[in-house]
Short mmCIF file of C-alpha atoms and ligand atoms in Angstrom, two decimals:
data_model
loop_
_atom_site.label_atom_id
_atom_site.label_comp_id
_atom_site.label_asym_id
_atom_site.label_seq_id
_atom_site.Cartn_x
_atom_site.Cartn_y
_atom_site.Cartn_z
CA UNK J 1 -110.27 65.37 -62.10
CA UNK J 2 -111.93 62.35 -63.12
CA UNK J 3 -109.76 60.38 -65.98
CA UNK J 4 -113.14 59.06 -67.36
CA UNK J 5 -114.99 62.53 -67.90
CA UNK J 6 -113.22 64.18 -70.54
CA UNK J 7 -114.05 66.97 -72.99
CA UNK J 8 -110.74 66.70 -74.79
CA UNK J 9 -111.39 63.30 -76.71
CA UNK J 10 -109.41 63.47 -80.47
CA UNK J 11 -111.23 62.52 -83.64
CA UNK J 12 -108.48 59.91 -83.25
CA UNK J 13 -109.16 58.03 -79.57
CA UNK J 14 -112.61 58.48 -81.15
CA UNK J 15 -111.85 56.82 -84.40
CA UNK J 16 -109.92 53.79 -82.23
CA UNK J 17 -112.59 53.00 -79.77
CA UNK J 18 -115.26 53.02 -82.36
CA UNK J 19 -113.63 50.39 -84.38
CA UNK J 20 -112.53 47.93 -81.59
CA UNK J 21 -113.46 44.22 -81.90
CA UNK J 22 -117.10 44.16 -80.72
CA UNK J 23 -116.30 41.94 -77.37
CA UNK J 24 -113.57 44.42 -76.42
CA UNK J 25 -115.83 47.35 -77.27
CA UNK J 26 -118.44 46.38 -75.58
CA UNK J 27 -116.52 44.86 -72.29
CA UNK J 28 -115.32 48.43 -72.26
CA UNK J 29 -118.61 50.52 -71.99
CA UNK J 30 -119.99 47.79 -69.61
CA UNK J 31 -117.07 48.40 -66.81
CA UNK J 32 -117.82 52.56 -67.55
CA UNK J 33 -121.45 51.77 -66.97
CA UNK J 34 -120.62 50.10 -64.10
CA UNK J 35 -118.92 52.50 -62.91
CA UNK J 36 -120.65 55.03 -63.38
CA UNK J 37 -124.49 53.96 -63.67
CA UNK J 38 -126.88 51.92 -61.63
CA UNK J 39 -126.70 48.61 -62.86
CA UNK J 40 -129.40 47.31 -64.59
CA UNK J 41 -131.69 50.13 -64.38
CA UNK J 42 -133.22 51.88 -66.87
CA UNK J 43 -134.98 55.67 -67.73
CA UNK J 44 -138.76 55.00 -69.19
CA UNK J 45 -139.57 58.36 -71.24
CA UNK J 46 -142.95 58.54 -73.34
CA UNK J 47 -142.89 60.66 -76.04
CA UNK J 48 -145.98 62.59 -77.12
CA UNK J 49 -146.26 64.63 -80.72
CA UNK J 50 -148.28 67.86 -79.06
CA UNK J 51 -148.30 69.20 -82.76
CA UNK J 52 -147.88 67.33 -85.46
CA UNK J 53 -147.39 67.79 -89.49
CA UNK J 54 -146.89 70.68 -91.64
CA UNK J 55 -143.08 71.33 -90.78
CA UNK J 56 -141.74 73.89 -93.10
CA UNK J 57 -138.06 72.00 -92.86
CA UNK J 58 -136.74 69.31 -95.25
CA UNK J 59 -135.13 67.49 -93.02
CA UNK J 60 -134.79 63.77 -95.36
CA UNK J 61 -135.84 61.83 -92.76
CA UNK J 62 -139.06 63.52 -91.61
CA UNK J 63 -142.53 62.09 -91.57
CA UNK J 64 -143.55 65.13 -90.58
CA UNK J 65 -141.92 67.54 -93.07
CA UNK J 66 -145.04 69.31 -95.28
CA UNK J 67 -142.93 68.91 -98.82
CA UNK J 68 -142.82 65.13 -98.16
CA UNK J 69 -145.95 62.92 -99.23
CA UNK J 70 -146.30 60.35 -96.17
CA UNK J 71 -149.25 60.26 -95.17
CA UNK J 72 -148.98 62.27 -91.73
CA UNK J 73 -152.22 64.89 -91.53
CA UNK J 74 -150.80 68.42 -90.32
CA UNK J 75 -152.90 68.59 -86.95
CA UNK J 76 -153.35 71.79 -84.56
CA UNK J 77 -151.65 71.83 -81.68
CA UNK J 78 -153.84 69.40 -79.10
CA UNK J 79 -155.60 70.56 -76.16
CA UNK J 80 -154.21 70.96 -72.49
CA UNK J 81 -156.49 67.95 -71.12
CA UNK J 82 -155.96 66.30 -73.85
CA UNK J 83 -151.92 66.30 -72.72
CA UNK J 84 -151.73 66.34 -69.27
CA UNK J 85 -154.26 62.85 -69.96
CA UNK J 86 -151.39 61.13 -71.94
CA UNK J 87 -149.15 62.45 -69.44
CA UNK J 88 -150.85 60.63 -66.34
CA UNK J 89 -151.47 57.15 -68.87
CA UNK J 90 -147.67 57.60 -69.28
CA UNK J 91 -146.85 58.12 -65.61
CA UNK J 92 -149.17 55.02 -64.46
CA UNK J 93 -147.89 53.02 -67.19
CA UNK J 94 -144.45 53.52 -65.61
CA UNK J 95 -142.56 56.33 -67.48
CA UNK J 96 -140.97 59.24 -65.75
CA UNK J 97 -139.67 61.45 -67.99
CA UNK J 98 -142.60 62.91 -70.75
CA UNK J 99 -141.32 64.48 -73.82
CA UNK J 100 -143.64 66.99 -75.91
CA UNK J 101 -142.46 67.20 -79.62
CA UNK J 102 -143.74 70.10 -81.78
CA UNK J 103 -143.29 69.85 -85.52
CA UNK J 104 -141.62 73.51 -85.84
CA UNK J 105 -138.61 75.26 -87.01
CA UNK J 106 -138.55 76.86 -84.16
CA UNK J 107 -140.27 78.11 -81.42
CA UNK J 108 -142.39 81.39 -81.87
CA UNK J 109 -143.76 83.49 -79.05
CA UNK J 110 -147.23 83.16 -79.61
CA UNK J 111 -150.30 81.11 -79.05
CA UNK J 112 -149.27 77.82 -79.37
CA UNK J 113 -146.09 78.58 -76.88
CA UNK J 114 -147.97 79.89 -74.49
CA UNK J 115 -150.26 76.31 -74.72
CA UNK J 116 -146.67 74.21 -74.54
CA UNK J 117 -145.76 76.32 -71.02
CA UNK J 118 -149.25 76.00 -69.38
CA UNK J 119 -148.59 71.70 -70.82
CA UNK J 120 -144.94 71.91 -68.97
CA UNK J 121 -146.75 73.40 -65.71
CA UNK J 122 -149.29 70.93 -65.54
CA UNK J 123 -147.07 67.75 -66.48
CA UNK J 124 -144.71 68.71 -63.88
CA UNK J 125 -146.98 68.97 -61.53
CA UNK J 126 -147.84 65.35 -62.09
CA UNK J 127 -144.00 64.54 -60.89
CA UNK J 128 -143.00 63.57 -64.27
CA UNK J 129 -139.36 64.96 -65.64
CA UNK J 130 -140.60 67.30 -68.55
CA UNK J 131 -139.35 67.77 -71.47
CA UNK J 132 -139.60 68.98 -74.66
CA UNK J 133 -138.18 69.27 -78.67
CA UNK J 134 -140.06 71.88 -80.59
CA UNK J 135 -137.10 72.95 -82.85
CA UNK J 136 -134.67 76.21 -82.48
CA UNK J 137 -135.00 78.72 -79.41
CA UNK J 138 -133.64 81.98 -78.30
CA UNK J 139 -132.19 82.15 -74.53
CA UNK J 140 -135.66 83.86 -73.14
CA UNK J 141 -137.76 81.28 -74.82
CA UNK J 142 -135.49 78.96 -72.77
CA UNK J 143 -135.89 80.91 -69.38
CA UNK J 144 -139.34 81.19 -70.11
CA UNK J 145 -139.37 77.04 -70.43
CA UNK J 146 -137.21 76.87 -67.37
CA UNK J 147 -139.82 79.36 -64.93
CA UNK J 148 -142.71 76.81 -66.20
CA UNK J 149 -140.60 73.52 -64.39
CA UNK J 150 -139.03 72.20 -67.66
CA UNK J 151 -136.61 69.65 -67.07
CA UNK J 152 -134.82 69.07 -70.24
CA UNK J 153 -134.79 69.79 -73.93
CA UNK J 154 -134.08 67.45 -76.71
CA UNK J 155 -132.53 69.30 -79.64
CA UNK J 156 -130.72 66.49 -81.74
CA UNK J 157 -127.38 67.61 -84.47
CA UNK J 158 -128.59 64.26 -85.97
CA UNK J 159 -125.32 63.48 -87.87
CA UNK J 160 -121.46 65.51 -88.56
CA UNK J 161 -121.21 68.85 -89.83
CA UNK J 162 -120.05 67.74 -92.98
CA UNK J 163 -122.96 65.60 -94.09
CA UNK J 164 -125.62 67.69 -92.10
CA UNK J 165 -126.07 70.18 -95.75
CA UNK J 166 -127.04 66.27 -97.60
CA UNK J 167 -130.05 65.67 -95.40
CA UNK J 168 -130.88 68.97 -94.30
CA UNK J 169 -130.78 72.57 -96.53
CA UNK J 170 -133.44 75.46 -94.40
CA UNK J 171 -130.86 75.59 -91.27
CA UNK J 172 -127.31 75.11 -90.63
CA UNK J 173 -125.58 73.49 -87.68
CA UNK J 174 -124.55 76.45 -86.12
CA UNK J 175 -127.99 77.45 -85.63
CA UNK J 176 -128.54 73.98 -83.84
CA UNK J 177 -125.33 74.64 -81.83
CA UNK J 178 -126.78 78.05 -80.82
CA UNK J 179 -129.70 76.69 -79.24
CA UNK J 180 -128.04 73.87 -77.71
CA UNK J 181 -126.35 76.96 -75.81
CA UNK J 182 -129.33 78.95 -75.11
CA UNK J 183 -130.71 75.51 -73.41
CA UNK J 184 -127.31 75.56 -71.35
CA UNK J 185 -127.35 78.88 -70.15
CA UNK J 186 -130.85 78.47 -69.23
CA UNK J 187 -130.25 75.60 -67.24
CA UNK J 188 -131.85 73.23 -68.61
CA UNK J 189 -130.25 69.39 -68.92
CA UNK J 190 -129.82 69.07 -72.14
CA UNK J 191 -131.09 65.89 -74.63
CA UNK J 192 -129.01 65.66 -77.94
CA UNK J 193 -128.44 62.97 -80.03
CA UNK J 194 -128.88 61.77 -83.49
CA UNK J 195 -129.21 58.96 -86.19
CA UNK J 196 -127.95 56.38 -88.22
CA UNK J 197 -128.76 55.23 -91.11
CA UNK J 198 -129.54 57.77 -92.91
CA UNK J 199 -126.49 57.17 -95.47
CA UNK J 200 -124.08 58.74 -93.29
CA UNK J 201 -120.33 57.12 -93.08
CA UNK J 202 -118.49 55.68 -89.52
CA UNK J 203 -116.00 58.92 -90.12
CA UNK J 204 -119.45 61.05 -89.95
CA UNK J 205 -120.77 59.34 -87.06
CA UNK J 206 -117.45 59.27 -84.91
CA UNK J 207 -117.42 63.02 -85.83
CA UNK J 208 -120.75 63.37 -84.30
CA UNK J 209 -119.90 61.99 -81.39
CA UNK J 210 -116.38 64.05 -81.00
CA UNK J 211 -118.87 67.03 -81.22
CA UNK J 212 -121.20 65.62 -78.25
CA UNK J 213 -118.43 64.34 -76.44
CA UNK J 214 -116.04 67.34 -76.08
CA UNK J 215 -118.77 69.79 -75.63
CA UNK J 216 -117.61 71.43 -72.17
CA UNK J 217 -120.25 69.80 -70.14
CA UNK J 218 -121.42 66.65 -71.83
CA UNK J 219 -125.54 66.53 -72.62
CA UNK J 220 -127.31 64.67 -69.84
CA UNK J 221 -128.99 63.18 -72.44
CA UNK J 222 -127.84 61.49 -75.68
CA UNK J 223 -130.25 59.66 -77.93
CA UNK J 224 -129.38 57.49 -80.63
CA UNK J 225 -131.56 56.87 -83.14
CA UNK J 226 -131.78 54.65 -86.14
CA UNK J 227 -133.57 55.60 -88.97
CA UNK J 228 -137.10 54.63 -89.92
CA UNK J 229 -137.36 55.12 -93.36
CA UNK J 230 -140.45 56.25 -93.40
CA UNK J 231 -142.37 56.22 -97.11
CA UNK J 232 -142.57 59.49 -98.67
CA UNK J 233 -139.50 60.90 -97.33
CA UNK J 234 -136.51 61.21 -99.59
CA UNK J 235 -134.84 58.20 -97.55
CA UNK J 236 -137.72 55.59 -97.47
CA UNK J 237 -135.38 52.78 -99.34
CA UNK J 238 -132.91 53.20 -96.87
CA UNK J 239 -131.62 49.93 -96.00
CA UNK J 240 -131.73 49.40 -91.76
CA UNK J 241 -128.89 49.51 -89.52
CA UNK J 242 -127.61 46.32 -88.79
CA UNK J 243 -127.55 45.86 -84.98
CA UNK J 244 -123.97 45.84 -84.55
CA UNK J 245 -123.87 49.45 -85.94
CA UNK J 246 -126.30 50.42 -83.25
CA UNK J 247 -124.05 48.58 -80.45
CA UNK J 248 -120.86 50.22 -81.47
CA UNK J 249 -122.25 54.05 -81.69
CA UNK J 250 -124.08 53.18 -78.08
CA UNK J 251 -120.56 51.64 -76.65
CA UNK J 252 -118.41 54.70 -78.25
CA UNK J 253 -121.49 57.07 -76.27
CA UNK J 254 -120.99 55.18 -72.54
CA UNK J 255 -117.32 55.30 -73.03
CA UNK J 256 -116.75 58.73 -74.05
CA UNK J 257 -119.78 60.05 -72.16
CA UNK J 258 -119.85 58.09 -68.92
CA UNK J 259 -122.37 60.19 -67.13
CA UNK J 260 -125.27 60.55 -69.81
CA UNK J 261 -128.00 58.45 -70.17
CA UNK J 262 -127.58 56.87 -73.46
CA UNK J 263 -130.92 56.30 -75.00
CA UNK J 264 -132.12 53.39 -77.33
CA UNK J 265 -134.47 55.24 -78.97
CA UNK J 266 -136.28 55.23 -82.95
CA UNK J 267 -135.72 51.59 -84.18
CA UNK J 268 -136.84 49.88 -80.92
CA UNK J 269 -139.97 48.34 -82.85
CA UNK J 270 -137.52 46.60 -85.19
CA UNK J 271 -135.41 44.69 -83.01
CA UNK J 272 -135.71 41.04 -80.92
CA UNK J 273 -135.43 41.33 -77.06
CA UNK J 274 -131.98 39.95 -77.46
CA UNK J 275 -131.08 42.57 -79.73
CA UNK J 276 -131.69 45.32 -77.38
CA UNK J 277 -130.00 42.88 -74.97
CA UNK J 278 -126.81 43.80 -76.24
CA UNK J 279 -127.64 47.71 -76.58
CA UNK J 280 -128.57 47.62 -72.94
CA UNK J 281 -124.93 45.85 -72.23
CA UNK J 282 -123.47 47.78 -74.49
CA UNK J 283 -124.46 50.76 -72.08
CA UNK J 284 -127.98 51.79 -73.31
CA UNK J 285 -130.42 52.72 -69.83
CA UNK J 286 -132.77 54.65 -71.42
CA UNK J 287 -135.78 54.13 -74.16
CA UNK J 288 -138.72 55.39 -75.24
CA UNK J 289 -142.06 53.60 -74.13
CA UNK J 290 -145.59 53.58 -75.58
CA UNK J 291 -146.81 52.27 -78.40
CA UNK J 292 -145.92 55.60 -80.96
CA UNK J 293 -142.63 57.49 -80.50
CA UNK J 294 -144.16 61.00 -82.47
CA UNK J 295 -145.82 59.36 -86.12
CA UNK J 296 -144.13 55.83 -86.16
CA UNK J 297 -145.02 52.81 -84.12
CA UNK J 298 -142.84 51.66 -81.40
CA UNK J 299 -142.89 48.61 -78.88
CA UNK J 300 -146.40 48.35 -76.80
CA UNK J 301 -145.76 48.91 -72.96
CA UNK J 302 -146.71 45.25 -72.28
CA UNK J 303 -143.84 43.83 -74.51
CA UNK J 304 -141.62 46.28 -72.50
CA UNK J 305 -143.09 44.95 -69.33
CA UNK J 306 -142.08 41.72 -70.13
CA UNK J 307 -138.71 42.51 -71.63
CA UNK J 308 -137.97 44.35 -68.02
CA UNK J 309 -139.04 41.24 -66.57
CA UNK J 310 -137.19 38.37 -68.40
CA UNK J 311 -133.78 40.73 -68.27
CA UNK J 312 -134.23 42.01 -64.36
CA UNK J 313 -134.36 45.23 -65.19
CA UNK J 314 -135.44 47.91 -63.15
CA UNK J 315 -137.27 51.63 -64.21
CA UNK J 316 -135.31 54.73 -62.71
CA UNK J 317 -137.05 57.38 -60.66
CA UNK J 318 -137.92 60.38 -61.92
CA UNK J 319 -135.33 63.27 -60.96
CA UNK J 320 -132.50 60.98 -59.80
CA UNK J 321 -129.81 63.00 -60.86
CA UNK J 322 -130.62 66.30 -58.53
CA UNK J 323 -131.45 63.89 -55.77
CA UNK J 324 -127.87 62.65 -55.65
CA UNK J 325 -126.37 65.58 -56.27
CA UNK J 326 -128.65 67.89 -53.53
CA UNK J 327 -127.35 64.57 -51.26
CA UNK J 328 -123.83 64.98 -52.03
N1 LIG B 1 -138.98 70.21 -84.94
C1 LIG B 1 -138.35 69.64 -83.77
C2 LIG B 1 -136.48 69.05 -84.31
O1 LIG B 1 -136.70 68.68 -85.39
O2 LIG B 1 -135.75 69.60 -83.92
C3 LIG B 1 -138.56 68.82 -82.97
C4 LIG B 1 -139.14 67.76 -83.29
S1 LIG B 1 -138.39 66.08 -84.26
C5 LIG B 1 -138.87 65.08 -85.22
C6 LIG B 1 -137.18 65.82 -83.25
C7 LIG B 1 -136.28 64.57 -83.89
O3 LIG B 1 -136.74 62.85 -84.42
C8 LIG B 1 -135.24 64.87 -85.26
O4 LIG B 1 -134.04 65.65 -84.63
C9 LIG B 1 -134.46 63.78 -85.58
O5 LIG B 1 -133.19 63.12 -84.92
C10 LIG B 1 -135.64 62.60 -85.03
N2 LIG B 1 -136.15 62.13 -86.09
C11 LIG B 1 -136.96 61.97 -86.70
N3 LIG B 1 -137.60 61.47 -87.59
C12 LIG B 1 -136.90 60.86 -87.58
C13 LIG B 1 -136.95 59.04 -88.16
N4 LIG B 1 -137.50 58.89 -89.23
N5 LIG B 1 -136.12 58.54 -87.98
C14 LIG B 1 -135.18 58.84 -86.70
N6 LIG B 1 -135.47 59.65 -85.81
C15 LIG B 1 -136.08 60.53 -86.77
C1 LIG B 2 -135.31 61.60 -80.32
O1 LIG B 2 -134.15 61.74 -80.47
N1 LIG B 2 -135.63 60.79 -81.00
C2 LIG B 2 -137.54 60.89 -80.37
C3 LIG B 2 -136.90 62.77 -79.69
N2 LIG B 2 -135.74 62.70 -80.35
C4 LIG B 2 -138.68 63.30 -80.23
C5 LIG B 2 -138.35 61.01 -82.11
C6 LIG B 2 -137.80 59.87 -83.26
C7 LIG B 2 -138.87 60.38 -83.88
C8 LIG B 2 -138.97 58.78 -85.34
C9 LIG B 2 -139.69 59.04 -86.04
C10 LIG B 2 -141.27 59.43 -85.57
O2 LIG B 2 -142.16 59.04 -84.64
O3 LIG B 2 -141.90 60.50 -86.51
FE1 LIG B 3 -139.31 69.59 -88.73
FE2 LIG B 3 -138.32 68.81 -86.93
FE3 LIG B 3 -139.11 67.07 -88.86
FE4 LIG B 3 -137.34 68.86 -89.42
S1 LIG B 3 -137.41 66.93 -88.00
S2 LIG B 3 -138.79 68.17 -90.32
S3 LIG B 3 -137.82 70.42 -88.22
S4 LIG B 3 -140.37 68.39 -87.06
#
């Protein structure tokens, strides 16, 4: 049993790591990173909102919730050709993973889901890792996605169990956990992380990391989002998280889950190259590329290319985890 890959972390141990002096924390994270991840390699993923806005949920951070006036209009599901075109553009621009998002509470067995299944098949045929984030789903729905060629499913826990109800009241933490189990049972790769800057305490962040790092199998990828405070949402006035908080979160995630891809997700648009470099040094090894996340701005592809060149970063090839397993 590898001493670094553990799922018996205690809250106290995580607390201790999270509160280490920054240089010590980063050094520890960088050591683990160097040992478990190819050095200087960063996964480049592209997001596309295939069904935007009009969502029934009350997630306090989300510009797509129908109940807030954020200026995000509700759209019908995008058509197949358009989506495949966007995936191809993303591939040409250097992305190896394509993630399709829908502003749904949960997946329904209807014609929109049939369309997503076709999109998954189409993107998979381009040789990209396909990911979806569609809200809660059953094991049968997860299996249907898997059979269509889905590689990963994103479903965030967002924050601690205790703070969850202050942010979302229209579903429970346990329902989220159940979906993660369904995703795992279907043999899909789990992408699960959270958001900082919602007004949570350090203890909430530590609890979230504890929940992720004590799962029987760690998520294959862990997105760390900084809140994008969107006008019209209940969190519109929140202050931007400071970079050191992002670094603490990333470094702790890296130490707790050495083999996971830790994704520097929302919030990158406001970060300098230097700040992002610190995040990579702290163990982040994945980003979302392209000028839009789902509805909010993200650095453009040329700026990221410049940053990769300046820092000497290399994009990670697709299906690397599977290729490594088949050799072992
Ligand atoms: N509707 C599905 C769901 O909630 O699972 C999938 C799409 S949802 C927009 C995906 C994730 O985006 C959320 O779980 C949340 O972590 C993140 N997110 C949404 N709005 C955000 C914001 N303003 N800032 C940072 N992250 C955000
Ligand atoms: C994740 O953790 N972050 C992404 C992706 N998974 C789906 C979404 C960020 C959304 C930011 C707000 C927006 O653009 O609407
Ligand atoms: Fe809907 Fe997902 Fe936004 Fe919540 S985070 S309002 S479920 S789209």
